[in-house]
Amino acid sequence: MALKIVKGSIDRMFDKNLQDLVRGIRNHKEDEAKYISTCIDEIKQELKQDNIAVKANAVCKLTYLQMLGYDVSWAAFNIVEVMSSSKFTYKRIGYLAASQCFHESTDVIMLTTNQIRKDLSSPNQYDTGVALTGLSCFVTPDLARDLANDIMTLMSHTKPYIRKKAVLIMYKVFLKYPESLRPAFPRLKEKLEDPDPGVQSAAVNVICELARRNPKNYLSLAPLFFKLMTSSTNNWVLIKIIKLFGALTPLEPRLGKKLIEPLTNLIHSTSAMSLLYECVNTVIAVLISLSSGMPNHSASIQLCVQKLRILIEDSDQNLKYLGLLAMSKILKTHPKSVQSHKDLILQCLDDKDESIRLRALDLLYGMVSKKNLMEIVKKLMLHVDKAEGTTYRDELLTKIIDICSQSNYQYITNFEWYISILVELTRLEGTRHGHLIASQMLDVAIRVKAIRAFAVAQMATLLDNAHLLTGNMQRNGICEVSYAAAWICGEFSEHLENPMQTLEAMLRPKVATLPGHIQAVYVQNAAKLFATVLKSQEGNTDSTAAQETSQLMIERLPLFVQSANLEVQERASCILQLVKYIQKLQQKDVEVAEEVSALFAGELNPVAPKAQKKVPVPEGLDLDAWINEPPSESESEDEQPKAIFTKEETKHSRPRHIEVDEKELARRREARKQEQANNPFYIKASPSSQKVYQDTPGVEHIPVVQIDLSVPLKVPGLPMSDQYVKLEEERRQKERAEKKKKEKKKRKEKRSGRGKKHDSGPESEEDITPAHMVDIVTEEMPENALPSDDDDKDPNDPHKALDIDLDNLGEMAGRRPLADSEKLPVRSHRAVEAAKSPGEDGDAETVATQQPKKKSGKDKRDDKKKDKDKERKKSKDEKKKKKHKHEEKEEDLLRGEVHEPVVQSEGISQVAELPTSTSAEVSDLDFWLSNAPVPSNTQEAATVAAAEAPVAEVVSGAAQDSEPDEPKDTEMEETKSSKHKKKKQKKEKEEKEKKKKKRHHHHHRHSDGGGEESVQNGTVEEEEPLPSMSNYCLLAENSYIKMVYDIQGNLQDGSQVVVSVIFENKCDSFLKSMEFNVLDSLNSKLQRPEGSGPHDGLTVPFQLPPGVSNEARFVFTVQSIVMPQKLKGTLTFIVKNEESSTHEKLDFKLHFTCTSYLITTPCYSDAYAKLLESGDLKGSSLKLEGVNMPFHHLLARICFHHHFSVVERIDSCSSMYSRSIQGHHVCLLVKSSGQTVSIDAKCDEPTMLGNVLDEIKQTFSQC
Amino acid sequence: MIKAILIFNNHGKPRLSKFYEHYSEDTEQQIIRETFHLVSKRDENVCNFLEGGMLIGGSDYKLIYRHYATLYFVFCVDSSESELGILDLIQVFVETLDKCFENVCELDLIFHVDKVHNILAEMVMGGMVLETNMNEIIMQVDAQNKMEKSETFIFQSTRQDR
């Protein structure tokens, strides 16, 4: 043994160490590869030895070779051996090698678990440190699961050196094993306040990284981070926190308001450029998230822009770059403030640094206007000519196209100019973006009808000179352009001046060198051209010309018939046969042109790119269902091919199979539905969406510019865009002159589609009119497309799995404690202390039972009850407790609970931020957010208070609405009490008193009449199944007649509602001469025919025989629609039977609910989100208890009775939208858990909202 | 997050490569080549930021680099890192190397790439910044080196015993 060791040591003296290896490689420059391969052989020998030192040395050398690009995975096992050495020196070498070359599919990794665990618990902190560092590079899901608990223990290690590493690595663990996030989070949060700055920084780092991906889950940490921000002096930490706030503010505008002041202070005070820059960045984010229009914000924007200008003007290129980068963020929301720095940005376009030029290009996008587009593009074209690298040139090209085509060609006044720009761009050699130019050409030619003649002429020239632009066809991306050219020439061939020439150009032999798909287009469009040519030639008396054309086709087409490309071949042979047939007919002197061109008749309309996706799946069609029964899995593979050959048999068995299928399919469908119902990521179709979205809005926002002017210009040959710049200038001049003349005559606004015009300044944007009658055709969408815009999400994003709700962990143990299944896996033979998962800290009793995995449901309940009892003592609010009960029941349901402000799906995130007063955690946050620092001077105080008012309203309004009978003031103050500043309190009281009065007022009105109405409503509804819901409710009834009515808003006129009344004759007599009259109020008036007095009744235009009912409509004008209204009225009529006729009358009260002013309006989810973001809406909320119906019934009811439409629905949570006839937006977020339904609502008219909510409540109080 | 840290010389020879995401050896070499190509053709007095190459990153990633004498230090980072912060970090890294190697030059990096890795491991872990305080980094590196020395000493003495 000893001898062996000695031998090993002696061998070692001759071994190469790393330095020798490096030296050797440097000395063998000419045959490096060969030298290295001998070295690898040596290393293999060394690895075979038992001596660990030799092995470590070999592994060390391998690490170096790995860097040079050699695959060393074959030594993975040896690396594990070295890792497990007891010596730190070797261990470190092993871990380094592992971190460089191990990855998820390295199979020896699974051997390391125990070794790593041992190292993690080593008494030597550097062993632990090295293991953590290594693990951070090669952690796999298995390792993460097995080691999560060990690492979590290390987070509370005594040594800060270990703590900070453990905290950091947790992020990697979360990524690989998302289930660990919830149990580990409380401790991670704790580390934010670790005494050691390094640990603190690591925790900030991890949480920022987590929050960046799923910011909404971390909103509740904002107060903590705010504290850190104001207290920390570590710039790294500050930068991270400030960046994090940048990600959080879009979700919570109030946070932004709070941030602005400290951030501005930092901007003024800090000397670190990096910090300054991040502050500016976050202030920008805040400003973006806040609704504009508040005066004090323009100051902040100015500050930012100013600071950025300083950065851009700095000689340090880095600052210049960052300044431009940040500027582009401002551009999106505040283009005006950036536009004033146009000079500076154009200057940066000439910078020698490409990075800076690219950033400046980005900014340019927002700088263009109708006025300067041509000038800017001209400048860019110069750059294109000068650009040396293809990447930058390609970037320029795409930017030019982006800039020109943005917002539906908004800024292009002269499309001839644009086409010529595109044609000029085709001269770029070696660009990758040929297809981009091509699609622009197609788009413009198809959608701008007026330009077609010009475009066709240009394309014909292009085709003629195709050889110029596609010198070396195959490799050149630009040849895509000829695709567009050929298509345009073919499709719009009627505009061609010389179709024959173009036809010849299309059939040149050289075409055969083009890529297949382009050839195919050539062939097809040659046929279209052929049709056109025939038509023109047959008109002439000379028939030989037509025959010659056919002959040309017949001569040229065989070339394509031989093509290797299937599509080309097929099209060519098809057309060849056709032409041959035509030729035969021609020889018999038959006129064929009409019929040939009929082949290509009809216009192709542009179709929106997403149209196909938006076609709703027809009812009853299950796309997932098998068309044919899939081969059963038990069938062995060699049996399958046999089945194909034995056709007879399958035929026989078919019908039998189908019967089985039906059942099987039904079962599967059911199973799938189940699965989908349980899957939180599956967005279910809302029941009403199909009906609601029948008519697709959005077509009318596309501006259609209609101005006719000036003679179209014709420029022979390839156009030079520069000419257009000049011509355009002249044209504008002329136009301006004309305009002035006109304006002198009459000041009246003339242009269509433009709102107000701000006088004729020197040359305002509006003054520039397009040169052509431009009719931009909109892209077509399927008729009943479902507008949902969240179809671009990457399902493979690993961070999606980390979208886990964390709000109610830790101290709030009773709210949604960690489920047993959520505890981190622990090795079973470990000591109890180690097994104790920190996630259980909240309820120690559970741990004491020592069998956390198996606990009967009953026990659990008991524990919960204890918790609950504790809670009960503490809690003041009755409501909250009920909430808890529900939560506990649902404890095992999937995440994304209904009550939380945080909902799983990204799509609904905007909706989710509606402030809910139900969740304590959130109201804490709300409180923190609303509790802005008391400003020193009074003027500021006023503005702050004004800003806070809506927040206070939200809270108080919510409470009042849900329990209207209880006096709330005391309670409200109790919950908020301690921290309140006096000033604020007073303010709030006033506010509340005011509100109360108001509320009281209409509450009263509501209850005295609303009762009877809703009783009726209820009796009608209760027995009725869902599909036959009726909005008609009883107006009045006596022994003769019954009237039911429904009120509908008039979409066209914001001040009109239509009342439809159904009169039903209940008696045996004839009813006639019915007169309907209403006592008008100030606000609502019955529309009477002209000439009649204000008190005259309206004659009902029909008579009622016995037992018959009929409907009449009455139009009312209303002024204010924010409050419900009652109008008294009378119906007089004559009851006539054989003997007598009597005069009768019936009094009624017409109840105009606020709901009746709402009109079902569909809303896109993004528009909806924008609406909520805008901050113009005031919130309120409502809670319904004991609602005993499926969620979709509930939604259907709200949709039906209250004229809402579902924007989006996820599980038992749905966002809804409606609009009043006067354009008030009403947004609802409906969440249901068990029998409790909470509705958060926002509307720009709080009074109206309150009334609508009351009405909704009334609807449901009856079920 | 930092996606990769690369050090190469003026000729594109890699002196250190640390990828915090797995790539095959070939791809790694390609990335190094591409990065070198992007970085080396830039003038001295242009900005230190580059939009990422094709292979590494994509739109969210940036290359942030510094050029010292014969060496390029390149960090590939995503948008959660502060650009100027990373520039500072590179400076800290180089200064730390300078302290540990006493007047660092390319040769130190060539022959002691393992030591450079060890120093880097104290600054950046798994793509996240671990420590930015130079003294703290040096202290930890020294402590580990001391441990290593004591182990070799024990080893040598045991060897002599036998």
PDB file of N, CA, C and O in Angstrom, chain A residues 1054-1096:
ATOM      1  N   GLY A1054     -77.478  59.709 -26.846  1.00  0.00           N
ATOM      2  CA  GLY A1054     -77.112  59.576 -25.445  1.00  0.00           C
ATOM      3  C   GLY A1054     -78.175  60.064 -24.488  1.00  0.00           C
ATOM      4  O   GLY A1054     -78.045  59.920 -23.281  1.00  0.00           O
ATOM      5  N   SER A1055     -79.225  60.674 -24.994  1.00  0.00           N
ATOM      6  CA  SER A1055     -80.220  61.202 -24.066  1.00  0.00           C
ATOM      7  C   SER A1055     -81.560  60.506 -24.233  1.00  0.00           C
ATOM      8  O   SER A1055     -82.559  60.988 -23.766  1.00  0.00           O
ATOM      9  N   GLN A1056     -81.568  59.397 -24.940  1.00  0.00           N
ATOM     10  CA  GLN A1056     -82.845  58.743 -25.178  1.00  0.00           C
ATOM     11  C   GLN A1056     -82.860  57.329 -24.633  1.00  0.00           C
ATOM     12  O   GLN A1056     -81.874  56.611 -24.724  1.00  0.00           O
ATOM     13  N   VAL A1057     -83.999  56.961 -24.073  1.00  0.00           N
ATOM     14  CA  VAL A1057     -84.212  55.564 -23.763  1.00  0.00           C
ATOM     15  C   VAL A1057     -85.555  55.158 -24.350  1.00  0.00           C
ATOM     16  O   VAL A1057     -86.450  55.983 -24.511  1.00  0.00           O
ATOM     17  N   VAL A1058     -85.647  53.882 -24.688  1.00  0.00           N
ATOM     18  CA  VAL A1058     -86.879  53.384 -25.275  1.00  0.00           C
ATOM     19  C   VAL A1058     -87.539  52.460 -24.263  1.00  0.00           C
ATOM     20  O   VAL A1058     -86.904  51.555 -23.741  1.00  0.00           O
ATOM     21  N   VAL A1059     -88.798  52.743 -23.969  1.00  0.00           N
ATOM     22  CA  VAL A1059     -89.534  51.883 -23.054  1.00  0.00           C
ATOM     23  C   VAL A1059     -90.502  51.033 -23.876  1.00  0.00           C
ATOM     24  O   VAL A1059     -91.348  51.565 -24.593  1.00  0.00           O
ATOM     25  N   SER A1060     -90.283  49.738 -23.813  1.00  0.00           N
ATOM     26  CA  SER A1060     -91.219  48.856 -24.523  1.00  0.00           C
ATOM     27  C   SER A1060     -92.224  48.333 -23.511  1.00  0.00           C
ATOM     28  O   SER A1060     -91.843  47.777 -22.496  1.00  0.00           O
ATOM     29  N   VAL A1061     -93.465  48.537 -23.803  1.00  0.00           N
ATOM     30  CA  VAL A1061     -94.511  48.072 -22.888  1.00  0.00           C
ATOM     31  C   VAL A1061     -95.367  47.037 -23.603  1.00  0.00           C
ATOM     32  O   VAL A1061     -95.792  47.250 -24.743  1.00  0.00           O
ATOM     33  N   ILE A1062     -95.579  45.920 -22.936  1.00  0.00           N
ATOM     34  CA  ILE A1062     -96.485  44.914 -23.500  1.00  0.00           C
ATOM     35  C   ILE A1062     -97.810  45.003 -22.764  1.00  0.00           C
ATOM     36  O   ILE A1062     -97.859  44.914 -21.530  1.00  0.00           O
ATOM     37  N   PHE A1063     -98.822  45.242 -23.545  1.00  0.00           N
ATOM     38  CA  PHE A1063    -100.162  45.328 -22.964  1.00  0.00           C
ATOM     39  C   PHE A1063    -100.849  43.998 -23.182  1.00  0.00           C
ATOM     40  O   PHE A1063    -100.882  43.485 -24.304  1.00  0.00           O
ATOM     41  N   GLU A1064    -101.414  43.454 -22.109  1.00  0.00           N
ATOM     42  CA  GLU A1064    -102.103  42.184 -22.265  1.00  0.00           C
ATOM     43  C   GLU A1064    -103.548  42.317 -21.776  1.00  0.00           C
ATOM     44  O   GLU A1064    -103.791  42.737 -20.634  1.00  0.00           O
ATOM     45  N   ASN A1065    -104.428  41.971 -22.623  1.00  0.00           N
ATOM     46  CA  ASN A1065    -105.844  42.047 -22.279  1.00  0.00           C
ATOM     47  C   ASN A1065    -106.237  40.814 -21.480  1.00  0.00           C
ATOM     48  O   ASN A1065    -106.172  39.697 -21.964  1.00  0.00           O
ATOM     49  N   LYS A1066    -106.677  41.044 -20.234  1.00  0.00           N
ATOM     50  CA  LYS A1066    -106.967  39.905 -19.379  1.00  0.00           C
ATOM     51  C   LYS A1066    -108.458  39.572 -19.302  1.00  0.00           C
ATOM     52  O   LYS A1066    -108.846  38.545 -18.751  1.00  0.00           O
ATOM     53  N   CYS A1067    -109.255  40.484 -19.792  1.00  0.00           N
ATOM     54  CA  CYS A1067    -110.695  40.264 -19.627  1.00  0.00           C
ATOM     55  C   CYS A1067    -111.339  39.772 -20.921  1.00  0.00           C
ATOM     56  O   CYS A1067    -110.659  39.553 -21.912  1.00  0.00           O
ATOM     57  N   ASP A1068    -112.644  39.655 -20.913  1.00  0.00           N
ATOM     58  CA  ASP A1068    -113.348  39.142 -22.077  1.00  0.00           C
ATOM     59  C   ASP A1068    -113.829  40.253 -22.997  1.00  0.00           C
ATOM     60  O   ASP A1068    -114.541  40.032 -23.964  1.00  0.00           O
ATOM     61  N   SER A1069    -113.463  41.436 -22.629  1.00  0.00           N
ATOM     62  CA  SER A1069    -113.972  42.575 -23.403  1.00  0.00           C
ATOM     63  C   SER A1069    -112.893  43.100 -24.334  1.00  0.00           C
ATOM     64  O   SER A1069    -111.716  42.777 -24.223  1.00  0.00           O
ATOM     65  N   PHE A1070    -113.347  43.943 -25.197  1.00  0.00           N
ATOM     66  CA  PHE A1070    -112.473  44.597 -26.144  1.00  0.00           C
ATOM     67  C   PHE A1070    -111.888  45.838 -25.495  1.00  0.00           C
ATOM     68  O   PHE A1070    -112.599  46.609 -24.882  1.00  0.00           O
ATOM     69  N   LEU A1071    -110.596  46.047 -25.589  1.00  0.00           N
ATOM     70  CA  LEU A1071    -109.999  47.263 -25.027  1.00  0.00           C
ATOM     71  C   LEU A1071    -109.604  48.172 -26.178  1.00  0.00           C
ATOM     72  O   LEU A1071    -108.963  47.740 -27.131  1.00  0.00           O
ATOM     73  N   LYS A1072    -110.015  49.430 -26.062  1.00  0.00           N
ATOM     74  CA  LYS A1072    -109.649  50.349 -27.134  1.00  0.00           C
ATOM     75  C   LYS A1072    -109.386  51.746 -26.608  1.00  0.00           C
ATOM     76  O   LYS A1072    -109.535  52.010 -25.418  1.00  0.00           O
ATOM     77  N   SER A1073    -108.973  52.582 -27.505  1.00  0.00           N
ATOM     78  CA  SER A1073    -108.630  53.978 -27.180  1.00  0.00           C
ATOM     79  C   SER A1073    -107.708  54.075 -25.978  1.00  0.00           C
ATOM     80  O   SER A1073    -107.927  54.844 -25.059  1.00  0.00           O
ATOM     81  N   MET A1074    -106.683  53.286 -26.010  1.00  0.00           N
ATOM     82  CA  MET A1074    -105.750  53.345 -24.880  1.00  0.00           C
ATOM     83  C   MET A1074    -104.873  54.580 -25.035  1.00  0.00           C
ATOM     84  O   MET A1074    -104.376  54.874 -26.125  1.00  0.00           O
ATOM     85  N   GLU A1075    -104.715  55.259 -23.910  1.00  0.00           N
ATOM     86  CA  GLU A1075    -103.836  56.429 -23.933  1.00  0.00           C
ATOM     87  C   GLU A1075    -102.814  56.301 -22.832  1.00  0.00           C
ATOM     88  O   GLU A1075    -103.145  56.036 -21.681  1.00  0.00           O
ATOM     89  N   PHE A1076    -101.597  56.493 -23.200  1.00  0.00           N
ATOM     90  CA  PHE A1076    -100.477  56.305 -22.285  1.00  0.00           C
ATOM     91  C   PHE A1076     -99.960  57.681 -21.936  1.00  0.00           C
ATOM     92  O   PHE A1076     -99.611  58.470 -22.809  1.00  0.00           O
ATOM     93  N   ASN A1077     -99.920  57.980 -20.657  1.00  0.00           N
ATOM     94  CA  ASN A1077     -99.432  59.310 -20.298  1.00  0.00           C
ATOM     95  C   ASN A1077     -98.530  59.225 -19.074  1.00  0.00           C
ATOM     96  O   ASN A1077     -98.705  58.384 -18.210  1.00  0.00           O
ATOM     97  N   VAL A1078     -97.601  60.130 -19.056  1.00  0.00           N
ATOM     98  CA  VAL A1078     -96.620  60.128 -17.972  1.00  0.00           C
ATOM     99  C   VAL A1078     -96.441  61.553 -17.500  1.00  0.00           C
ATOM    100  O   VAL A1078     -96.445  62.494 -18.303  1.00  0.00           O
ATOM    101  N   LEU A1079     -96.299  61.704 -16.202  1.00  0.00           N
ATOM    102  CA  LEU A1079     -95.991  63.024 -15.645  1.00  0.00           C
ATOM    103  C   LEU A1079     -94.485  63.248 -15.758  1.00  0.00           C
ATOM    104  O   LEU A1079     -93.709  62.602 -15.069  1.00  0.00           O
ATOM    105  N   ASP A1080     -94.131  64.140 -16.635  1.00  0.00           N
ATOM    106  CA  ASP A1080     -92.695  64.350 -16.838  1.00  0.00           C
ATOM    107  C   ASP A1080     -92.034  64.910 -15.599  1.00  0.00           C
ATOM    108  O   ASP A1080     -92.639  65.647 -14.832  1.00  0.00           O
ATOM    109  N   SER A1081     -90.792  64.555 -15.431  1.00  0.00           N
ATOM    110  CA  SER A1081     -90.011  65.213 -14.378  1.00  0.00           C
ATOM    111  C   SER A1081     -89.035  66.138 -15.076  1.00  0.00           C
ATOM    112  O   SER A1081     -88.982  66.209 -16.309  1.00  0.00           O
ATOM    113  N   LEU A1082     -88.255  66.847 -14.277  1.00  0.00           N
ATOM    114  CA  LEU A1082     -87.286  67.766 -14.874  1.00  0.00           C
ATOM    115  C   LEU A1082     -86.281  66.985 -15.713  1.00  0.00           C
ATOM    116  O   LEU A1082     -85.816  67.432 -16.736  1.00  0.00           O
ATOM    117  N   ASN A1083     -85.983  65.823 -15.217  1.00  0.00           N
ATOM    118  CA  ASN A1083     -84.904  65.053 -15.828  1.00  0.00           C
ATOM    119  C   ASN A1083     -85.387  64.194 -16.993  1.00  0.00           C
ATOM    120  O   ASN A1083     -84.692  64.064 -17.991  1.00  0.00           O
ATOM    121  N   SER A1084     -86.557  63.618 -16.848  1.00  0.00           N
ATOM    122  CA  SER A1084     -87.011  62.675 -17.866  1.00  0.00           C
ATOM    123  C   SER A1084     -88.342  63.120 -18.454  1.00  0.00           C
ATOM    124  O   SER A1084     -89.253  63.511 -17.730  1.00  0.00           O
ATOM    125  N   LYS A1085     -88.395  63.044 -19.743  1.00  0.00           N
ATOM    126  CA  LYS A1085     -89.628  63.479 -20.406  1.00  0.00           C
ATOM    127  C   LYS A1085     -90.027  62.458 -21.445  1.00  0.00           C
ATOM    128  O   LYS A1085     -89.184  61.899 -22.146  1.00  0.00           O
ATOM    129  N   LEU A1086     -91.335  62.270 -21.550  1.00  0.00           N
ATOM    130  CA  LEU A1086     -91.851  61.415 -22.609  1.00  0.00           C
ATOM    131  C   LEU A1086     -91.836  62.228 -23.900  1.00  0.00           C
ATOM    132  O   LEU A1086     -92.226  63.388 -23.916  1.00  0.00           O
ATOM    133  N   GLN A1087     -91.362  61.596 -24.966  1.00  0.00           N
ATOM    134  CA  GLN A1087     -91.354  62.325 -26.235  1.00  0.00           C
ATOM    135  C   GLN A1087     -92.722  62.255 -26.876  1.00  0.00           C
ATOM    136  O   GLN A1087     -93.236  61.179 -27.162  1.00  0.00           O
ATOM    137  N   ARG A1088     -93.264  63.410 -27.058  1.00  0.00           N
ATOM    138  CA  ARG A1088     -94.600  63.474 -27.641  1.00  0.00           C
ATOM    139  C   ARG A1088     -94.497  64.046 -29.046  1.00  0.00           C
ATOM    140  O   ARG A1088     -93.568  64.775 -29.361  1.00  0.00           O
ATOM    141  N   PRO A1089     -95.467  63.710 -29.861  1.00  0.00           N
ATOM    142  CA  PRO A1089     -95.424  64.240 -31.230  1.00  0.00           C
ATOM    143  C   PRO A1089     -95.481  65.762 -31.230  1.00  0.00           C
ATOM    144  O   PRO A1089     -96.011  66.373 -30.293  1.00  0.00           O
ATOM    145  N   GLU A1090     -94.942  66.339 -32.240  1.00  0.00           N
ATOM    146  CA  GLU A1090     -94.884  67.800 -32.314  1.00  0.00           C
ATOM    147  C   GLU A1090     -96.279  68.388 -32.267  1.00  0.00           C
ATOM    148  O   GLU A1090     -97.221  67.855 -32.876  1.00  0.00           O
ATOM    149  N   GLY A1091     -96.380  69.461 -31.595  1.00  0.00           N
ATOM    150  CA  GLY A1091     -97.663  70.144 -31.558  1.00  0.00           C
ATOM    151  C   GLY A1091     -98.515  69.775 -30.365  1.00  0.00           C
ATOM    152  O   GLY A1091     -99.444  70.485 -30.017  1.00  0.00           O
ATOM    153  N   SER A1092     -98.218  68.674 -29.701  1.00  0.00           N
ATOM    154  CA  SER A1092     -99.035  68.314 -28.545  1.00  0.00           C
ATOM    155  C   SER A1092     -98.445  68.929 -27.284  1.00  0.00           C
ATOM    156  O   SER A1092     -97.247  69.179 -27.205  1.00  0.00           O
ATOM    157  N   GLY A1093     -99.278  69.161 -26.366  1.00  0.00           N
ATOM    158  CA  GLY A1093     -98.854  69.816 -25.145  1.00  0.00           C
ATOM    159  C   GLY A1093     -98.075  68.883 -24.247  1.00  0.00           C
ATOM    160  O   GLY A1093     -98.043  67.673 -24.463  1.00  0.00           O
ATOM    161  N   PRO A1094     -97.429  69.464 -23.243  1.00  0.00           N
ATOM    162  CA  PRO A1094     -96.561  68.675 -22.376  1.00  0.00           C
ATOM    163  C   PRO A1094     -97.337  67.702 -21.499  1.00  0.00           C
ATOM    164  O   PRO A1094     -96.729  66.888 -20.826  1.00  0.00           O
ATOM    165  N   HIS A1095     -98.649  67.834 -21.446  1.00  0.00           N
ATOM    166  CA  HIS A1095     -99.376  66.920 -20.568  1.00  0.00           C
ATOM    167  C   HIS A1095    -100.281  65.979 -21.333  1.00  0.00           C
ATOM    168  O   HIS A1095    -101.026  65.218 -20.751  1.00  0.00           O
ATOM    169  N   ASP A1096    -100.214  66.081 -22.648  1.00  0.00           N
ATOM    170  CA  ASP A1096    -101.066  65.202 -23.455  1.00  0.00           C
ATOM    171  C   ASP A1096    -100.566  63.766 -23.396  1.00  0.00           C
ATOM    172  O   ASP A1096     -99.381  63.506 -23.328  1.00  0.00           O
TER     173      ASP A1096
END
